[in-house]
GROMACS .gro file of C-alpha atoms in nm:
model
  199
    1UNK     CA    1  15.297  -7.464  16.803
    2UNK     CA    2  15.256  -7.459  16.426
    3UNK     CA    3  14.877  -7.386  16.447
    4UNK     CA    4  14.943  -7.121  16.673
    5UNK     CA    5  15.187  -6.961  16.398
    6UNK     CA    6  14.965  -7.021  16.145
    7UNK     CA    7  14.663  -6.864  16.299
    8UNK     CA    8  14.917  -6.562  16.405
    9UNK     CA    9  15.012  -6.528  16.002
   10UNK     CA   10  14.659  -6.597  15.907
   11UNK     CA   11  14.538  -6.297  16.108
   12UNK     CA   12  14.849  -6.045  16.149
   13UNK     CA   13  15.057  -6.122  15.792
   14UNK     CA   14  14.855  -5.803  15.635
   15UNK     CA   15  15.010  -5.563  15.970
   16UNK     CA   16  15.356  -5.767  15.951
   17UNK     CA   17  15.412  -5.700  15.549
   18UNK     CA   18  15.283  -5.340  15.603
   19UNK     CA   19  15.557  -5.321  15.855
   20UNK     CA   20  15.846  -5.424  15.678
   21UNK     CA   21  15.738  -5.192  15.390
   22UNK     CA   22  15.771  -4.930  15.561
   23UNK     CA   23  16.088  -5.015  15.766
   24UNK     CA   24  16.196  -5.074  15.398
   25UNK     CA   25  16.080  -4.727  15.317
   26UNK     CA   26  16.208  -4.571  15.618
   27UNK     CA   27  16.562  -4.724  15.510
   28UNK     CA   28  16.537  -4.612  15.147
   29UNK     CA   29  16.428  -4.262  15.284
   30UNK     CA   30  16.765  -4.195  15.519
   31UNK     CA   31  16.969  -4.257  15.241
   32UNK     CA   32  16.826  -4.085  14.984
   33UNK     CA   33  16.613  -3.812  15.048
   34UNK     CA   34  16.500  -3.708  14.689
   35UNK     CA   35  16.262  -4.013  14.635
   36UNK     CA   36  16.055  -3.938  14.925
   37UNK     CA   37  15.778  -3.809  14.709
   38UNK     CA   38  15.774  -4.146  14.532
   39UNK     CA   39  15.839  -4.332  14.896
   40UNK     CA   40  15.548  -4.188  15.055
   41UNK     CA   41  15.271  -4.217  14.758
   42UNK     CA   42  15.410  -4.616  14.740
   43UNK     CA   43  15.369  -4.652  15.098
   44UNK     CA   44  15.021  -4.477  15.117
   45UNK     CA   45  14.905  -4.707  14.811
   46UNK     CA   46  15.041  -5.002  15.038
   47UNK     CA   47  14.813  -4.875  15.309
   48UNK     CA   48  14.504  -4.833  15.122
   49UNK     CA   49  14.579  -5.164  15.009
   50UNK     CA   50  14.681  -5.305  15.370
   51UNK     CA   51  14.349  -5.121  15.517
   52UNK     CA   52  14.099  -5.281  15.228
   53UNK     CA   53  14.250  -5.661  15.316
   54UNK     CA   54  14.201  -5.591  15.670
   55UNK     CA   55  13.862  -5.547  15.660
   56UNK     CA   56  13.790  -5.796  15.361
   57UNK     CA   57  13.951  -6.032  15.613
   58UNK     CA   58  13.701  -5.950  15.903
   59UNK     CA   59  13.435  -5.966  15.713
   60UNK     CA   60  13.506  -6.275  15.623
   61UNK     CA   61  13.581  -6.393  15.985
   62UNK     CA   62  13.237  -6.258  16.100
   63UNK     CA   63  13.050  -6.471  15.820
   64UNK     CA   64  13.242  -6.771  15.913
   65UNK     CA   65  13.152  -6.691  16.287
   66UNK     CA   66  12.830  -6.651  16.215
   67UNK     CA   67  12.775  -6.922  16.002
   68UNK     CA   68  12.913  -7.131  16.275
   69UNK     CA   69  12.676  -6.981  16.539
   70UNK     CA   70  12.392  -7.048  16.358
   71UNK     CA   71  12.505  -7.388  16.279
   72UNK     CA   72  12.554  -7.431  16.640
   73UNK     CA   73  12.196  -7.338  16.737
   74UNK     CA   74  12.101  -7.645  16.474
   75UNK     CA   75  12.338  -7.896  16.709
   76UNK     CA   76  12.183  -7.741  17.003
   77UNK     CA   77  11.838  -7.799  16.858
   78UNK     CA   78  11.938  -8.176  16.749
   79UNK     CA   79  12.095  -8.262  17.057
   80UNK     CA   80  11.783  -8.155  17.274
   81UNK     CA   81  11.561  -8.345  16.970
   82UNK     CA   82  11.813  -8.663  17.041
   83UNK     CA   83  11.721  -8.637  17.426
   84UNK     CA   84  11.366  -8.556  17.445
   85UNK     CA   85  11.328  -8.822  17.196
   86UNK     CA   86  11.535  -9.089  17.427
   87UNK     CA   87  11.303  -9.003  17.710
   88UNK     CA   88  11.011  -9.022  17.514
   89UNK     CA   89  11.092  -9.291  17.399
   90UNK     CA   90  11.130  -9.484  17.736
   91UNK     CA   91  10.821  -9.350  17.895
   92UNK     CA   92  10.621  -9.522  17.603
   93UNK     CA   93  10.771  -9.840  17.629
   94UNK     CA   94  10.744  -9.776  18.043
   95UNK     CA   95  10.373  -9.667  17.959
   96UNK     CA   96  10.278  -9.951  17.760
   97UNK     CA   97  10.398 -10.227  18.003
   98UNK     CA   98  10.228  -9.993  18.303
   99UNK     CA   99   9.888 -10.098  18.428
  100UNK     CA  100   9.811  -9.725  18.458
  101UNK     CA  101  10.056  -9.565  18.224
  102UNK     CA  102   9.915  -9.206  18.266
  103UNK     CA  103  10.003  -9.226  18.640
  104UNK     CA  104  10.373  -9.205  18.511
  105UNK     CA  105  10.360  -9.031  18.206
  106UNK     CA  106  10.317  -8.660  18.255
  107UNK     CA  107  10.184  -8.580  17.927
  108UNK     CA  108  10.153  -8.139  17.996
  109UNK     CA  109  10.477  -8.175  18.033
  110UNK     CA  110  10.576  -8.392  17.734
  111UNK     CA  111  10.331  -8.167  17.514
  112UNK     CA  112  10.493  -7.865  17.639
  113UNK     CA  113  10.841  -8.010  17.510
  114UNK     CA  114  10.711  -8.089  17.203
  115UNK     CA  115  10.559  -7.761  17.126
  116UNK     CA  116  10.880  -7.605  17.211
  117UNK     CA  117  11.085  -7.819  16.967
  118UNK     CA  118  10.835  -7.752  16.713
  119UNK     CA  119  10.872  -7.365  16.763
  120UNK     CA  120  11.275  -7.423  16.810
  121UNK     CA  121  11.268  -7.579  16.473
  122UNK     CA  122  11.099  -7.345  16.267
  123UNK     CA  123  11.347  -7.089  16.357
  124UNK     CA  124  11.594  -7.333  16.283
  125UNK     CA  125  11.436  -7.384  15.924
  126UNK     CA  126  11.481  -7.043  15.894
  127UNK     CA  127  11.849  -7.037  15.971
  128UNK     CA  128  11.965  -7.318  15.783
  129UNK     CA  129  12.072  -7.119  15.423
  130UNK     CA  130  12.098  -7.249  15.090
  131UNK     CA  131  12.243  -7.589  15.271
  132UNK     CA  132  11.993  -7.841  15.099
  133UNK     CA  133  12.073  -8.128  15.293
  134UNK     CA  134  12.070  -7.951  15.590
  135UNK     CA  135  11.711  -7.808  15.499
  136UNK     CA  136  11.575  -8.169  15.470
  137UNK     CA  137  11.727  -8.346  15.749
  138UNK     CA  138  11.601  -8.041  16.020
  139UNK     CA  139  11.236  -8.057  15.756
  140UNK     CA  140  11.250  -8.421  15.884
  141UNK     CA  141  11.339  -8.347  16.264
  142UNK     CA  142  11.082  -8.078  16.261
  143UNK     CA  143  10.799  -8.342  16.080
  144UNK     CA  144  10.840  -8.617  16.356
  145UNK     CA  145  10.822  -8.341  16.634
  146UNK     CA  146  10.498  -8.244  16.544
  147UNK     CA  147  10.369  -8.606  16.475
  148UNK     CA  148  10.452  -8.700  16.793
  149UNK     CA  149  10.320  -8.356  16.942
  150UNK     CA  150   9.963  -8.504  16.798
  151UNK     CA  151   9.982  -8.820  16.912
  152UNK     CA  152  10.075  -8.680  17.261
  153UNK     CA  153   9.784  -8.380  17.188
  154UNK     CA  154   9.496  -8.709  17.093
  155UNK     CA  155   9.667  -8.936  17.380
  156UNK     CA  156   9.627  -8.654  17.642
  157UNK     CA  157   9.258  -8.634  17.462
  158UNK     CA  158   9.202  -8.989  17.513
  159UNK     CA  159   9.313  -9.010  17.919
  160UNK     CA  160   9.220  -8.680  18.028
  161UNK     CA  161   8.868  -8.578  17.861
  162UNK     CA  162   8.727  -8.881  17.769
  163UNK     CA  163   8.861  -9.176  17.964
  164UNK     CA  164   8.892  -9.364  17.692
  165UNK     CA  165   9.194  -9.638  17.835
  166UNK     CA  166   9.119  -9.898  17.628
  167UNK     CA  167   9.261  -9.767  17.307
  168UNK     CA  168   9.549  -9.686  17.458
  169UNK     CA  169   9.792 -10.003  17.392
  170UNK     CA  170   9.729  -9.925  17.027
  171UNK     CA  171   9.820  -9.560  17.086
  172UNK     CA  172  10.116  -9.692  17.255
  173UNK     CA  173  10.222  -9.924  17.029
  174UNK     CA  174  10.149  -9.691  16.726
  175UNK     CA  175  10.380  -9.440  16.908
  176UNK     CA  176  10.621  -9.670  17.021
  177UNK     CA  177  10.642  -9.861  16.646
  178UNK     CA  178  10.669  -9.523  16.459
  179UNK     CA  179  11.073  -9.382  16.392
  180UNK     CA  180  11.212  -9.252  16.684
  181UNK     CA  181  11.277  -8.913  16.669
  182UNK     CA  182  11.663  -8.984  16.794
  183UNK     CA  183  11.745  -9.106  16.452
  184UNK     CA  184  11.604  -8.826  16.237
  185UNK     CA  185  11.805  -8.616  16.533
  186UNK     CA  186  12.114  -8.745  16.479
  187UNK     CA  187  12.103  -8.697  16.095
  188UNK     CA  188  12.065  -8.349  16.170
  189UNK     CA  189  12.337  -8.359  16.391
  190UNK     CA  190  12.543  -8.550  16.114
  191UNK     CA  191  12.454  -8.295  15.830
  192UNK     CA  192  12.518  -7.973  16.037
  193UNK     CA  193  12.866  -8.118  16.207
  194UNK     CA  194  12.986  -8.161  15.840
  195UNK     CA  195  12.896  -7.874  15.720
  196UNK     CA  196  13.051  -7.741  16.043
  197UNK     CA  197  13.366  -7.907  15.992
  198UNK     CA  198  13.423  -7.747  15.660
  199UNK     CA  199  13.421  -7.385  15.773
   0.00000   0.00000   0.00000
C-alpha cells in the first residue's frame, strides 16, 4: 500500500499541489476581490511552472523506459546465448561419445543459431551506451558466438565436403574444452540486471 502511494505522489504530486493552489486562490479570491490581478498572474506563474515539471517528469520516465527496454533486449539476448550455449554444449559432449556424431548433430541448424546470435549481438553492441562494463561483457558474449560459429562453419567443412571424420574427436574436444558460452552469458546477464536494478 505504501508503494502504491508513493508511485501515486511520484507521478500526480505536480497536479495535486497545482490543485490546492488554486483552491487556495479560489478562497483568497471570494473574499477579497481586489487582489485578483495579483491571484491570477501567481496562479498562471504556478502553471507555467506546474506544466514545465510535467513534462520534465515524462521525459524523464520515457528515458528510464527506454533505457530499460533496451536493457531488456540485452537479457533477452543473454538468456537465448545461456540456452543455445547449454544445448550446444550437450550435443558436443553427445557428439564426441557418438560413433557417428553428425547423425545427431544437425549442424545447418546450429550454424544458423549462431549466425543469428552473432547478428543479435551486434545490435546489442550498439544499444548498450556509455555502460563500460556492459560493453565488454556483451564484446565477450558476442566473441565466443562467433568462435564457435567457426568451429561449427570448419566442422560442417570437415563432415559435409570433405569427409574428413577422423579429425573430428580433436574438433570435439577443442570445442568441448574451450569456455562455454553459458558463462560469458550469464555475465552479461549479471552486468545488465544491475544496471537494471538501478533505474
Amino acid at each position: 500500500m505504501k508503494k502504491l502511494v508513493t508511485e501515486f505522489w511520484n507521478k500526480y504530486r505536480i497536479i495535486i499541489s497545482c490543485t490546492v493552489i488554486v483552491a487556495c486562490l479560489i478562497l483568497a479570491f471570494l473574499k477579497n476581490q481586489q487582489w485578483v490581478n495579483t491571484y491570477m498572474a501567481t496562479f498562471t506563474m504556478v502553471l507555467a511552472i506546474a506544466t514545465v515539471g510535467i513534462i520534465w517528469q515524462n521525459h524523464l520516465s520515457q528515458n528510464r523506459e527506454r533505457k530499460e527496454r533496451l536493457l531488456n533486449e540485452i537479457i533477452e539476448w543473454a538468456i537465448d546465448i545461456s540456452k543455445r550455449g547449454s544445448e550446444l554444449d550437450f550435443l558436443l559432449l553427445a557428439a564426441q561419445i557418438d560413433e557417428e556424431p553428425w547423425g545427431k548433430l544437425d549442424i545447418p541448424t546450429i550454424q544458423s543459431n549462431l549466425r543469428d546470435l552473432k547478428q543479435r549481438g551486434d545490435y546489442v553492441i550498439n544499444i548498450t551506451g556509455n555502460q563500460e562494463s556492459l560493453l565488454s561483457a556483451a564484446n565477450k558474449v558476442r566473441e565466443e558466438v562467433a568462435w564457435y560459429l567457426k568451429g561449427m562453419d570448419d566442422l560442417f567443412i570437415k563432415i559435409r565436403l570433405e569427409g574428413g571424420i577422423e579429425s573430428l574427436p580433436t574438433i570435439f574436444k577443442s570445442m568441448i574444452e574451450h569456455d562455454s558460452l553459458v558463462g560469458y552469458a550469464n555475465e552479461l546477464l549479471k552486468e545488465a540486471t544491475k544496471i537494471k536494478t538501478k533505474l
